[in-house]
C-alpha cells in the first residue's frame, strides 16, 4: 500500500496553500518544459519522426509511477517540481542518455561559473512538440463490447493489487457508488498497470458517491463526490 | 509551517541541476535550445486560462451555448477559435461543471494534478499541493473557507475527482453588475480560481 494512492480524505494536514503561481522558481519552467518535450517525442505517439535522440517511452504514467514510489515523507517534503526534477534526471541516467557523473559535474559548473547554454538543434523537434500540444494524445477508442453497467446502477469499487501505479482513488476502494453517467466509446490508459487492471480500451464511468458512506460521521453535509472510473475497477454492488 | 529541513542552497542547487540537465539534453540532441522556451510561449499565448475565460463569457451571454457546454463540452469548445480546436494535450476530453444558485462545483485530482491544459493552461501550486488534494475530498466547505469562499450551508457542493482521462473545469456564476457587458469585458473578470471552484467571479470594481 502506497500513501500516495490514498491521499483523498487524509486528516491532520496543514491549512491550504494559497500559492496561485504555477511556478515559484524560474528553474521549474525548465523541468516542466523538458517533461512536456519528452512526452511529445515519446516514440509510441503517431507523430512524424524527428532527428531527436529521444527513443524511449515517457508518458504521464512514468512521471506518476516515480512520484507514487517515493518515500511518503519525501513526497510531502519536496515541492511539486522538485519531485519532477529528481524523477526525470534519474530517468535520463537510467536510460543511458547521460551519466550521473556528467550531470553532477555540469551541475557543479552551473553552481560555480555558469557556462553558456548550448545552441542549436533541428527545428523538426520543436515542430513535433508543438503538434503534440495542439493535437494531444487521444485515449478514446471504438467500443468493442457494450458497457457492463448502466446509469443508475449501484456499483462497488474494486480493491485491486496496484503494483506501482493505479487510477483508483484509495478512498473509494470497496465503496459503493451509483453510475452517474457513461462516457462515450472506450478509453485506453497510458500504460498497462498489470494486476491493477487498466491499459486496454474500456468504458469509463462517472460514479457518484455519498461522502457519508466514504467517511461516516466525518464529512460535510450537502456534498456529493464524483470520480471518473475505468470499468475494470468496478464490480456489481454487493450486500453490505 | 516548515516541517522538514532543507539544505540552505536548496534553490540554487535545484536551479543548477535543472540548467545542467537541459544543457546536456541539448548537447545530446534530445531537445533543441529553443524547445523549452517554445513550450512556455504556447502556454503563455495559446493554451491558458484566457481560453477558459472566453468559454465562460460566451456561456454567460448565450444560454444555448451554456447548455451545449454542459451536455457536450467538446462540441462547445470546438465552436471557439482556439488553436487546439476540440483537442490539445490534456484536453482531448473535457467536461464543464456549471455553477448554479443551488450547486457549487469544485474540481480536484486526488491521485496527481490532472488539469485541462487547452482551456485552463497549467495548474497553480495550491491545486498540486497534497494537502489540498487530500482535504478537498472530505471537507470541501472548510477548504473553500480557507480560500475566503463561504458556501451557503444549504447549497450543494459537488466535487469532481479527475481520476480517468477526462479533464474538468467549472463555469462560475455571472456576477451582478455586469448587465450590458461584452463577452470581452466579461472574460476579463474570470480568474483561473473561479474556473476551478475555489472562488467566485467578483463584480467589476466601481
PDB file of C-alpha atoms in Angstrom, chain A residues 34-190:
ATOM      1  CA  UNK A  34      11.692  19.062 -20.526  1.00  0.00           C
ATOM      2  CA  UNK A  35       8.913  16.737 -19.310  1.00  0.00           C
ATOM      3  CA  UNK A  36       6.493  18.064 -21.921  1.00  0.00           C
ATOM      4  CA  UNK A  37       9.076  17.622 -24.683  1.00  0.00           C
ATOM      5  CA  UNK A  38       9.707  14.037 -23.528  1.00  0.00           C
ATOM      6  CA  UNK A  39       6.000  13.247 -23.735  1.00  0.00           C
ATOM      7  CA  UNK A  40       5.827  14.826 -27.199  1.00  0.00           C
ATOM      8  CA  UNK A  41       8.900  12.960 -28.508  1.00  0.00           C
ATOM      9  CA  UNK A  42       7.986   9.614 -26.953  1.00  0.00           C
ATOM     10  CA  UNK A  43       8.097   7.043 -29.770  1.00  0.00           C
ATOM     11  CA  UNK A  44       4.699   5.382 -29.211  1.00  0.00           C
ATOM     12  CA  UNK A  45       2.893   8.517 -30.450  1.00  0.00           C
ATOM     13  CA  UNK A  46       1.666   8.560 -34.018  1.00  0.00           C
ATOM     14  CA  UNK A  47       3.608  11.702 -34.954  1.00  0.00           C
ATOM     15  CA  UNK A  48       6.281  12.381 -37.593  1.00  0.00           C
ATOM     16  CA  UNK A  49       9.735  11.071 -36.660  1.00  0.00           C
ATOM     17  CA  UNK A  50      12.361  13.713 -35.876  1.00  0.00           C
ATOM     18  CA  UNK A  51      16.156  13.739 -35.513  1.00  0.00           C
ATOM     19  CA  UNK A  52      15.775  13.848 -31.724  1.00  0.00           C
ATOM     20  CA  UNK A  53      17.817  11.173 -29.989  1.00  0.00           C
ATOM     21  CA  UNK A  54      14.938  10.541 -27.567  1.00  0.00           C
ATOM     22  CA  UNK A  55      13.840   6.975 -28.278  1.00  0.00           C
ATOM     23  CA  UNK A  56      12.279   5.588 -25.105  1.00  0.00           C
ATOM     24  CA  UNK A  57       8.711   5.808 -23.892  1.00  0.00           C
ATOM     25  CA  UNK A  58       7.813   8.586 -21.464  1.00  0.00           C
ATOM     26  CA  UNK A  59       4.224   9.390 -20.502  1.00  0.00           C
ATOM     27  CA  UNK A  60       2.398  10.825 -17.525  1.00  0.00           C
ATOM     28  CA  UNK A  61       2.262   7.291 -16.193  1.00  0.00           C
ATOM     29  CA  UNK A  62       6.067   7.201 -15.907  1.00  0.00           C
ATOM     30  CA  UNK A  63       6.139  10.503 -14.050  1.00  0.00           C
ATOM     31  CA  UNK A  64       3.318   9.363 -11.750  1.00  0.00           C
ATOM     32  CA  UNK A  65       4.954   5.987 -11.067  1.00  0.00           C
ATOM     33  CA  UNK A  66       8.024   7.824  -9.857  1.00  0.00           C
ATOM     34  CA  UNK A  67       6.007  10.071  -7.541  1.00  0.00           C
ATOM     35  CA  UNK A  68       3.930   7.160  -6.248  1.00  0.00           C
ATOM     36  CA  UNK A  69       7.028   5.084  -5.474  1.00  0.00           C
ATOM     37  CA  UNK A  70       8.625   7.792  -3.328  1.00  0.00           C
ATOM     38  CA  UNK A  71       9.024   7.566   0.392  1.00  0.00           C
ATOM     39  CA  UNK A  72       5.792   9.241   1.553  1.00  0.00           C
ATOM     40  CA  UNK A  73       7.673  11.637   3.825  1.00  0.00           C
ATOM     41  CA  UNK A  74       9.763  12.753   0.851  1.00  0.00           C
ATOM     42  CA  UNK A  75       6.562  13.068  -1.181  1.00  0.00           C
ATOM     43  CA  UNK A  76       5.394  15.705   1.290  1.00  0.00           C
ATOM     44  CA  UNK A  77       8.836  17.191   1.799  1.00  0.00           C
ATOM     45  CA  UNK A  78       9.642  18.064  -1.790  1.00  0.00           C
ATOM     46  CA  UNK A  79       7.807  20.679  -3.805  1.00  0.00           C
ATOM     47  CA  UNK A  80       5.910  19.502  -6.881  1.00  0.00           C
ATOM     48  CA  UNK A  81       8.598  20.311  -9.460  1.00  0.00           C
ATOM     49  CA  UNK A  82      11.392  19.138  -7.181  1.00  0.00           C
ATOM     50  CA  UNK A  83       9.859  15.676  -7.499  1.00  0.00           C
ATOM     51  CA  UNK A  84       9.819  16.092 -11.270  1.00  0.00           C
ATOM     52  CA  UNK A  85      13.453  17.192 -11.325  1.00  0.00           C
ATOM     53  CA  UNK A  86      14.504  14.140  -9.337  1.00  0.00           C
ATOM     54  CA  UNK A  87      12.409  11.645 -11.329  1.00  0.00           C
ATOM     55  CA  UNK A  88      13.277  12.989 -14.763  1.00  0.00           C
ATOM     56  CA  UNK A  89      17.009  13.299 -14.045  1.00  0.00           C
ATOM     57  CA  UNK A  90      17.040   9.703 -12.793  1.00  0.00           C
ATOM     58  CA  UNK A  91      15.209   8.545 -15.937  1.00  0.00           C
ATOM     59  CA  UNK A  92      17.792  10.088 -18.263  1.00  0.00           C
ATOM     60  CA  UNK A  93      20.591   8.447 -16.283  1.00  0.00           C
ATOM     61  CA  UNK A  94      18.843   5.054 -16.036  1.00  0.00           C
ATOM     62  CA  UNK A  95      18.171   5.020 -19.777  1.00  0.00           C
ATOM     63  CA  UNK A  96      21.738   5.908 -20.728  1.00  0.00           C
ATOM     64  CA  UNK A  97      21.162   9.372 -22.217  1.00  0.00           C
ATOM     65  CA  UNK A  98      23.519  10.921 -19.674  1.00  0.00           C
ATOM     66  CA  UNK A  99      25.621   9.643 -16.786  1.00  0.00           C
ATOM     67  CA  UNK A 100      25.247  10.678 -13.184  1.00  0.00           C
ATOM     68  CA  UNK A 101      28.857  11.896 -13.276  1.00  0.00           C
ATOM     69  CA  UNK A 102      28.119  14.164 -16.246  1.00  0.00           C
ATOM     70  CA  UNK A 103      25.064  15.587 -14.543  1.00  0.00           C
ATOM     71  CA  UNK A 104      26.872  16.170 -11.261  1.00  0.00           C
ATOM     72  CA  UNK A 105      29.827  17.804 -12.993  1.00  0.00           C
ATOM     73  CA  UNK A 106      27.620  20.058 -15.108  1.00  0.00           C
ATOM     74  CA  UNK A 107      25.561  20.990 -12.060  1.00  0.00           C
ATOM     75  CA  UNK A 108      28.768  21.978 -10.294  1.00  0.00           C
ATOM     76  CA  UNK A 109      29.705  24.112 -13.303  1.00  0.00           C
ATOM     77  CA  UNK A 110      26.400  25.962 -13.109  1.00  0.00           C
ATOM     78  CA  UNK A 111      26.889  26.497  -9.382  1.00  0.00           C
ATOM     79  CA  UNK A 112      30.392  27.929  -9.750  1.00  0.00           C
ATOM     80  CA  UNK A 113      30.764  29.720 -13.112  1.00  0.00           C
ATOM     81  CA  UNK A 114      27.681  29.100 -15.240  1.00  0.00           C
ATOM     82  CA  UNK A 115      28.639  28.098 -18.786  1.00  0.00           C
ATOM     83  CA  UNK A 116      26.693  29.422 -21.780  1.00  0.00           C
ATOM     84  CA  UNK A 117      23.753  27.237 -22.749  1.00  0.00           C
ATOM     85  CA  UNK A 118      24.446  25.243 -25.924  1.00  0.00           C
ATOM     86  CA  UNK A 119      22.716  26.484 -29.062  1.00  0.00           C
ATOM     87  CA  UNK A 120      21.077  24.643 -31.893  1.00  0.00           C
ATOM     88  CA  UNK A 121      19.029  21.612 -32.730  1.00  0.00           C
ATOM     89  CA  UNK A 122      16.690  20.581 -35.506  1.00  0.00           C
ATOM     90  CA  UNK A 123      13.522  22.631 -35.922  1.00  0.00           C
ATOM     91  CA  UNK A 124      11.584  19.429 -36.653  1.00  0.00           C
ATOM     92  CA  UNK A 125      11.952  18.518 -32.983  1.00  0.00           C
ATOM     93  CA  UNK A 126      10.193  21.675 -31.856  1.00  0.00           C
ATOM     94  CA  UNK A 127       7.581  21.310 -34.576  1.00  0.00           C
ATOM     95  CA  UNK A 128       6.659  17.873 -33.246  1.00  0.00           C
ATOM     96  CA  UNK A 129       6.427  19.190 -29.698  1.00  0.00           C
ATOM     97  CA  UNK A 130       4.057  21.908 -30.870  1.00  0.00           C
ATOM     98  CA  UNK A 131       1.934  19.404 -32.787  1.00  0.00           C
ATOM     99  CA  UNK A 132       1.676  17.202 -29.712  1.00  0.00           C
ATOM    100  CA  UNK A 133       0.497  20.105 -27.569  1.00  0.00           C
ATOM    101  CA  UNK A 134      -2.108  21.244 -30.073  1.00  0.00           C
ATOM    102  CA  UNK A 135      -3.397  17.791 -31.020  1.00  0.00           C
ATOM    103  CA  UNK A 136      -2.831  15.765 -27.850  1.00  0.00           C
ATOM    104  CA  UNK A 137      -2.860  12.015 -27.484  1.00  0.00           C
ATOM    105  CA  UNK A 138      -6.452  10.894 -27.735  1.00  0.00           C
ATOM    106  CA  UNK A 139      -7.135   7.860 -25.500  1.00  0.00           C
ATOM    107  CA  UNK A 140     -10.619   7.292 -26.945  1.00  0.00           C
ATOM    108  CA  UNK A 141     -11.208   4.113 -28.995  1.00  0.00           C
ATOM    109  CA  UNK A 142     -14.220   2.418 -30.507  1.00  0.00           C
ATOM    110  CA  UNK A 143     -16.054   0.305 -28.019  1.00  0.00           C
ATOM    111  CA  UNK A 144     -15.795  -3.395 -28.828  1.00  0.00           C
ATOM    112  CA  UNK A 145     -18.205  -4.602 -26.160  1.00  0.00           C
ATOM    113  CA  UNK A 146     -21.205  -2.922 -24.554  1.00  0.00           C
ATOM    114  CA  UNK A 147     -20.613  -1.263 -21.205  1.00  0.00           C
ATOM    115  CA  UNK A 148     -21.166  -3.575 -18.278  1.00  0.00           C
ATOM    116  CA  UNK A 149     -23.115  -1.053 -16.202  1.00  0.00           C
ATOM    117  CA  UNK A 150     -25.953   1.367 -16.881  1.00  0.00           C
ATOM    118  CA  UNK A 151     -26.741   4.790 -15.462  1.00  0.00           C
ATOM    119  CA  UNK A 152     -28.294   4.406 -12.028  1.00  0.00           C
ATOM    120  CA  UNK A 153     -26.645   1.038 -11.309  1.00  0.00           C
ATOM    121  CA  UNK A 154     -25.152   0.665  -7.856  1.00  0.00           C
ATOM    122  CA  UNK A 155     -21.547  -0.487  -8.135  1.00  0.00           C
ATOM    123  CA  UNK A 156     -18.724  -1.309  -5.794  1.00  0.00           C
ATOM    124  CA  UNK A 157     -15.214  -0.063  -6.450  1.00  0.00           C
ATOM    125  CA  UNK A 158     -12.736  -2.920  -6.671  1.00  0.00           C
ATOM    126  CA  UNK A 159      -9.698  -3.277  -4.471  1.00  0.00           C
ATOM    127  CA  UNK A 160      -7.068  -4.466  -6.960  1.00  0.00           C
ATOM    128  CA  UNK A 161      -3.437  -5.152  -6.252  1.00  0.00           C
ATOM    129  CA  UNK A 162      -1.932  -1.940  -7.596  1.00  0.00           C
ATOM    130  CA  UNK A 163       1.712  -2.814  -8.010  1.00  0.00           C
ATOM    131  CA  UNK A 164       3.302   0.516  -8.807  1.00  0.00           C
ATOM    132  CA  UNK A 165       0.594   2.623 -10.401  1.00  0.00           C
ATOM    133  CA  UNK A 166      -3.173   2.959 -10.242  1.00  0.00           C
ATOM    134  CA  UNK A 167      -6.029   5.252 -11.124  1.00  0.00           C
ATOM    135  CA  UNK A 168      -8.278   4.078  -8.291  1.00  0.00           C
ATOM    136  CA  UNK A 169      -8.503   6.806  -5.677  1.00  0.00           C
ATOM    137  CA  UNK A 170      -7.750   4.896  -2.485  1.00  0.00           C
ATOM    138  CA  UNK A 171     -10.627   6.425  -0.525  1.00  0.00           C
ATOM    139  CA  UNK A 172     -13.062   4.820  -2.976  1.00  0.00           C
ATOM    140  CA  UNK A 173     -11.778   1.235  -2.739  1.00  0.00           C
ATOM    141  CA  UNK A 174     -14.500  -1.195  -1.644  1.00  0.00           C
ATOM    142  CA  UNK A 175     -17.024   1.666  -1.514  1.00  0.00           C
ATOM    143  CA  UNK A 176     -20.421   1.671  -3.169  1.00  0.00           C
ATOM    144  CA  UNK A 177     -21.416   4.370  -5.636  1.00  0.00           C
ATOM    145  CA  UNK A 178     -24.002   4.969  -8.343  1.00  0.00           C
ATOM    146  CA  UNK A 179     -23.253   5.242 -12.064  1.00  0.00           C
ATOM    147  CA  UNK A 180     -23.969   8.900 -12.806  1.00  0.00           C
ATOM    148  CA  UNK A 181     -23.066   8.759 -16.497  1.00  0.00           C
ATOM    149  CA  UNK A 182     -21.225   6.619 -19.020  1.00  0.00           C
ATOM    150  CA  UNK A 183     -18.641   8.277 -21.253  1.00  0.00           C
ATOM    151  CA  UNK A 184     -18.962   7.576 -24.991  1.00  0.00           C
ATOM    152  CA  UNK A 185     -16.841   4.797 -26.504  1.00  0.00           C
ATOM    153  CA  UNK A 186     -13.848   3.430 -24.601  1.00  0.00           C
ATOM    154  CA  UNK A 187     -10.605   4.785 -23.184  1.00  0.00           C
ATOM    155  CA  UNK A 188      -7.108   3.388 -23.075  1.00  0.00           C
ATOM    156  CA  UNK A 189      -4.700   4.218 -20.281  1.00  0.00           C
ATOM    157  CA  UNK A 190      -1.107   5.326 -20.843  1.00  0.00           C
TER     158      UNK A 190
END
